[in-house]
Short mmCIF file of C-alpha atoms in Angstrom, two decimals:
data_model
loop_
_atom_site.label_atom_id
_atom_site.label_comp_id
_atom_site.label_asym_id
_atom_site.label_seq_id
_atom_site.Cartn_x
_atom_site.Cartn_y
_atom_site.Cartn_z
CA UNK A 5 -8.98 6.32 17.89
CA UNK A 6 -6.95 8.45 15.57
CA UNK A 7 -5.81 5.67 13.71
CA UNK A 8 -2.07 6.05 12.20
CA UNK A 9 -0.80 9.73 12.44
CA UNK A 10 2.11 11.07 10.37
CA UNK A 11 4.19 14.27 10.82
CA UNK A 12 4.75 15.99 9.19
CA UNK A 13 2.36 16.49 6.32
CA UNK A 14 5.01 18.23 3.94
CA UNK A 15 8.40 19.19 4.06
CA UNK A 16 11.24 20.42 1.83
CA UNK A 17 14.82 19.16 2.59
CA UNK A 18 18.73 20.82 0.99
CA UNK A 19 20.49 17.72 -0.49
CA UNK A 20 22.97 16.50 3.15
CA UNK A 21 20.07 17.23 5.36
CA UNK A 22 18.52 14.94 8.02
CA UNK A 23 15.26 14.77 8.86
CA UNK A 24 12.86 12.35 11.19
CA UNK A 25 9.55 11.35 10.16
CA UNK A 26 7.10 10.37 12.48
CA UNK A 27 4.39 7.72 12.68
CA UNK A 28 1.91 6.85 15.19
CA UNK A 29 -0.57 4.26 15.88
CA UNK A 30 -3.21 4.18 18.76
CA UNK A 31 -4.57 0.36 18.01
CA UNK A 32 -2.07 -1.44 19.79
CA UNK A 33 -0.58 -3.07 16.40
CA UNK A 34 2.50 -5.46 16.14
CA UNK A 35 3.19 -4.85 12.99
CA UNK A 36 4.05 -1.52 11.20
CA UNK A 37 5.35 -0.36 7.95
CA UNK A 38 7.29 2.79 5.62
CA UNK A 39 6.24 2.86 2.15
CA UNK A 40 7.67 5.32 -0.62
CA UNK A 41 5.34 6.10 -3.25
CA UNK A 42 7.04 7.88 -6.49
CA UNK A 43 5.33 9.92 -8.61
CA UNK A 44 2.90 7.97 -10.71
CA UNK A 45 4.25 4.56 -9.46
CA UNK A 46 2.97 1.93 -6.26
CA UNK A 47 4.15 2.36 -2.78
CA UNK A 48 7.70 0.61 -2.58
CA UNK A 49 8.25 -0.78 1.29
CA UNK A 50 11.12 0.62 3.01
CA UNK A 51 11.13 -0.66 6.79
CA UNK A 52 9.06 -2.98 8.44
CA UNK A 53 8.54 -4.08 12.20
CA UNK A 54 6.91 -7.02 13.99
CA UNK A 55 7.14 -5.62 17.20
CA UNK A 56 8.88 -3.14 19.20
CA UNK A 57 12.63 -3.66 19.75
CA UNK A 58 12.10 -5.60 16.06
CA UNK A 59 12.99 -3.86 12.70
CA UNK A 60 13.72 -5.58 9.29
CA UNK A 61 14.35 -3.85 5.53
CA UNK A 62 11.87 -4.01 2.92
CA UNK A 63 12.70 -3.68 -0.91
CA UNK A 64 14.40 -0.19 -1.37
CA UNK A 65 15.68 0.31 2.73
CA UNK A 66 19.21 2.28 1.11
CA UNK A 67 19.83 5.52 3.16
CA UNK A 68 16.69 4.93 5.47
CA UNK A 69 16.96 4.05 9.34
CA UNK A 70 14.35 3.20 11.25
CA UNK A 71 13.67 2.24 15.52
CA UNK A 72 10.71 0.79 17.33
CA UNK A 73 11.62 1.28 21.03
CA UNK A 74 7.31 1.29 21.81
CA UNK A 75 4.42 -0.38 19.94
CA UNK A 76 3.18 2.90 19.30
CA UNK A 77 5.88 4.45 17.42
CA UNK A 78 7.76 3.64 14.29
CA UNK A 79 9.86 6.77 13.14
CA UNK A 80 11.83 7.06 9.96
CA UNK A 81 15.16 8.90 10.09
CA UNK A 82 16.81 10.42 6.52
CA UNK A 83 20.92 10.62 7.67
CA UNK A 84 21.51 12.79 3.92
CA UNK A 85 19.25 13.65 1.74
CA UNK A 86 19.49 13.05 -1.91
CA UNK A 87 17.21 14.22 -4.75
CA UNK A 88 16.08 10.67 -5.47
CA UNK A 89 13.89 10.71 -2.09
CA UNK A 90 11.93 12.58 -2.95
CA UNK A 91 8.95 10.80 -2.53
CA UNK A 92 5.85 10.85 -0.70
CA UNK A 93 6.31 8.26 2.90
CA UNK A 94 3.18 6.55 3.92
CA UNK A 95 3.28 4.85 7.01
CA UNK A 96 0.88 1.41 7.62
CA UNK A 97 0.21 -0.81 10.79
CA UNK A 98 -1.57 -3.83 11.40
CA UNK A 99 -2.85 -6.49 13.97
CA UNK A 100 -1.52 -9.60 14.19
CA UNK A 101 -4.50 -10.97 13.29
CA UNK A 102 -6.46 -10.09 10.12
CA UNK A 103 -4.55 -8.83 6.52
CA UNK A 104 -5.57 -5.31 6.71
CA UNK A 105 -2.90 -2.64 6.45
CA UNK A 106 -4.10 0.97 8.01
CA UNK A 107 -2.37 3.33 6.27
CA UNK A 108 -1.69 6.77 7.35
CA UNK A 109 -1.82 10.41 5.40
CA UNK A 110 1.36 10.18 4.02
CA UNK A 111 4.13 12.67 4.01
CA UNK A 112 5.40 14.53 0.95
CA UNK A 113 9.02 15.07 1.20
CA UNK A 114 11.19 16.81 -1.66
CA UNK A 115 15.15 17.01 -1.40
CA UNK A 116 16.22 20.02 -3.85
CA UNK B 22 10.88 -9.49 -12.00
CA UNK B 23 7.60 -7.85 -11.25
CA UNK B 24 5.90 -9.72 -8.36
CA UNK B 25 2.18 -8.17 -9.77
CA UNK B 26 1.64 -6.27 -12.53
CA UNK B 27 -1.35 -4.33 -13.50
CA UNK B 28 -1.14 -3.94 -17.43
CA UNK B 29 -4.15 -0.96 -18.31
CA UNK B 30 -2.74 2.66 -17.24
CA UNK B 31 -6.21 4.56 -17.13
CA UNK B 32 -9.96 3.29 -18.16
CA UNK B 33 -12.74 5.45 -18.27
CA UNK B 34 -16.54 3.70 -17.61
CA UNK B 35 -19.94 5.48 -17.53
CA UNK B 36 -21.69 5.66 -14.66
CA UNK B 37 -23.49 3.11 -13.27
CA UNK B 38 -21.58 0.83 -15.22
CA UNK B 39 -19.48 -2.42 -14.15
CA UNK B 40 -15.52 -2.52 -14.83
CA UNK B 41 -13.00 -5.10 -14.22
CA UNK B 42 -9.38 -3.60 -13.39
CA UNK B 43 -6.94 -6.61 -13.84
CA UNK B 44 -4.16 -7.87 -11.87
CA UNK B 45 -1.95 -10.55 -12.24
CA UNK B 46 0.78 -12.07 -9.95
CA UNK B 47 3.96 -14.04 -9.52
CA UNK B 48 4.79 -15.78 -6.38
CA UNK B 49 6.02 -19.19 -5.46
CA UNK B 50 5.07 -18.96 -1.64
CA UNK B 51 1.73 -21.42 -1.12
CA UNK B 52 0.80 -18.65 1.29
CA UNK B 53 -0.26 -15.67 0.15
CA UNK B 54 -2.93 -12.76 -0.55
CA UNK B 55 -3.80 -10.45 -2.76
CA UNK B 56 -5.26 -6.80 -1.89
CA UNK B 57 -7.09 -3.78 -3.75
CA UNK B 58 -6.46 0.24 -2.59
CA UNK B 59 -8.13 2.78 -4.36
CA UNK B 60 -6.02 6.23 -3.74
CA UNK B 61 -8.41 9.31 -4.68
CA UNK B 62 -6.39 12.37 -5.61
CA UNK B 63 -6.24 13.37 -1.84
CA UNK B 64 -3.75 10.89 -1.81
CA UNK B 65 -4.86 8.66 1.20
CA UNK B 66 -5.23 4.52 0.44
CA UNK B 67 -8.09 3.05 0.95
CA UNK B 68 -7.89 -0.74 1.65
CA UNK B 69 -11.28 -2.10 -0.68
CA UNK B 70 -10.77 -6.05 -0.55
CA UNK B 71 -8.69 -8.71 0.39
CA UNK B 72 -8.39 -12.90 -0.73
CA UNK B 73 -5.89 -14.91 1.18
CA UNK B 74 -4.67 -17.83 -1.32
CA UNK B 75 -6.63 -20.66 0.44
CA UNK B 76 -9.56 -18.72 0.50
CA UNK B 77 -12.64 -21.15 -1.05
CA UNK B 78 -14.79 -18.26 -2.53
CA UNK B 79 -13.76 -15.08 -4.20
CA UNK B 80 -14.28 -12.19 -1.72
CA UNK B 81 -16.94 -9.68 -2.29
CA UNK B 82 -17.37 -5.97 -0.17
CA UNK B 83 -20.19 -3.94 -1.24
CA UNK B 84 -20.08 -2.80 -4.90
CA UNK B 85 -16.45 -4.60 -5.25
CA UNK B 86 -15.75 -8.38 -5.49
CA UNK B 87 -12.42 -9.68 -6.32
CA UNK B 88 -12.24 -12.55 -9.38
CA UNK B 89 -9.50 -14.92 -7.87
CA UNK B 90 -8.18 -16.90 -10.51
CA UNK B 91 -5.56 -19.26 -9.09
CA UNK B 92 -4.20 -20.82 -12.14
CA UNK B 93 -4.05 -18.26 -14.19
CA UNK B 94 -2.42 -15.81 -11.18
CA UNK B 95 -4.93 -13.09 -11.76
CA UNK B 96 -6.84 -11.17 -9.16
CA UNK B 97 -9.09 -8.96 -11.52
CA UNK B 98 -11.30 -6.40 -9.31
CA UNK B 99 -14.91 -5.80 -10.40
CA UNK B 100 -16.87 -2.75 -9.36
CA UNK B 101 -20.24 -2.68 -10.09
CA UNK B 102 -22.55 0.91 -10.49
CA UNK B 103 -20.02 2.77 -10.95
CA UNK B 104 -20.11 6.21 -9.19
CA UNK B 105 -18.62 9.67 -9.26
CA UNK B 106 -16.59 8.87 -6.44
CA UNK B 107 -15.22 5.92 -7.66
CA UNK B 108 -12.84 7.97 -9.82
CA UNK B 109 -9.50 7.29 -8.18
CA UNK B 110 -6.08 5.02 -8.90
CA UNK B 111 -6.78 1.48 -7.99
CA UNK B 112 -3.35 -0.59 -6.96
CA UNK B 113 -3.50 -4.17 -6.22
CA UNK B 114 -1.26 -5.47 -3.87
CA UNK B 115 0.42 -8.58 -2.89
CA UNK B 116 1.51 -10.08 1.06
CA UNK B 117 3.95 -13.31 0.65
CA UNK B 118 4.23 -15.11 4.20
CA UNK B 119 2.95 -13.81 7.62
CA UNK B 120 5.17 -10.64 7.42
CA UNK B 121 2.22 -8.71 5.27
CA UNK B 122 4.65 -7.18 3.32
CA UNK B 123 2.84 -5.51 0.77
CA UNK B 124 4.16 -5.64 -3.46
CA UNK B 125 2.45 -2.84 -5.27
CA UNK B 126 2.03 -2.95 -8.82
CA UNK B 127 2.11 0.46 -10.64
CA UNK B 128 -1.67 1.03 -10.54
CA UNK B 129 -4.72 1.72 -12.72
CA UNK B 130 -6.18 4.86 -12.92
CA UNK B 131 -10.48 4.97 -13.01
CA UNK B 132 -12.35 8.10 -14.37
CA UNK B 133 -16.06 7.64 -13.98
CA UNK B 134 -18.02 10.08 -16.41
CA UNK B 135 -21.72 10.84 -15.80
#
């Protein structure tokens, strides 16, 4: 299994621009997750999703969008970039039994 | 308000040593747990331990046990022999409900000298 998978690994952004970040999960989890980690701080949680076809906002969800048409994939879209997401993304997933969160790589994104 | 808060920045221990990172908590949900990551400077998190609220005894993995203190809402994490490796930011983590959302608190930072 390759566990959660993230692309990509870094990327820069212009403030206005879009961008997609992927996540992937081979173990069949319901549940998945975006976290934002900022510089010296904890991971913040974005997005979450119980299922596919099921998406609900975490604590800081403002200009994020998220879809889970497949149990496997859980993509995060960026509509305009702004300096203040600048961040690095972590992606997590989990069964629905047992409290462990699988995290993947992360991404490090910065908006100039 | 801050659903957990971890109150020391950065400790240094000796190798071999034991050190307790602490962790406190605020939440009014009956269900709940409490988690430890350790993030090494490659940046991945590493999921170390877990307690679920009705948990009877306080959980232990290897070289790292969790003191679960219900009244007091702390969720100190002990590792014991401390190694090289162990050098890393430690975040403890809260889920509320069957969601497993995670809280974060803003982490402790471990530097293990030999």
């Amino acid at each position: 299994n390759a566990g959660v998978t993230q692309t990509p690994k870094f990327r820069i952004l212009k403030i206005g621009q879009s961008m997609t970040l992927q996540c992937a999960q081979d173990m069949n989890h319901n549940y998945m997750y975006w976290y934002r980690q900022d510089p010296g701080m904890g991971l913040k949680l974005i997005y979450y999703s119980v299922g596919a076809g099921i998406t609900d906002k975490g604590e800081v969800p403002n200009g994020y969008n998220v879809s889970r048409s497949t149990t496997e994939d859980f993509p995060l879209r960026l509509e305009l970039a702004a300096p203040s997401q600048t961040s690095v993304y972590f992606c997590a997933s989990r069964a629905g039994t047992g409290a462990e969160q699988y995290f993947g790589p992360g991404t490090r994104l910065t908006v100039t | 308000a801050q659903k957990i808060t971890q109150t020391q920045p950065g400790m240094f221990v000796q190798e071999k040593e034991a050190v307790t990172l602490d962790c406190t908590y605020d939440t009014s949900d009956p269900s709940y747990g409490l988690f430890w990551y350790k993030q090494p400077s490659s940046g991945e998190m590493i999921f170390l331990i877990y307690q679920g609220s009705y948990d009877q005894q306080n959980a232990t993995e290897g070289r790292y046990s969790l003191n679960f203190q219900k009244a007091r809402k702390s969720a100190n994490l002990v590792i014991s022999a401390s190694q090289l490796g162990d050098s890393a930011m430690y975040f403890c983590a809260m889920r509320e409900g069957d969601d497993y959302k995670l809280s974060f608190g803003a982490g402790t930072t471990v530097t293990v000298r030999a």
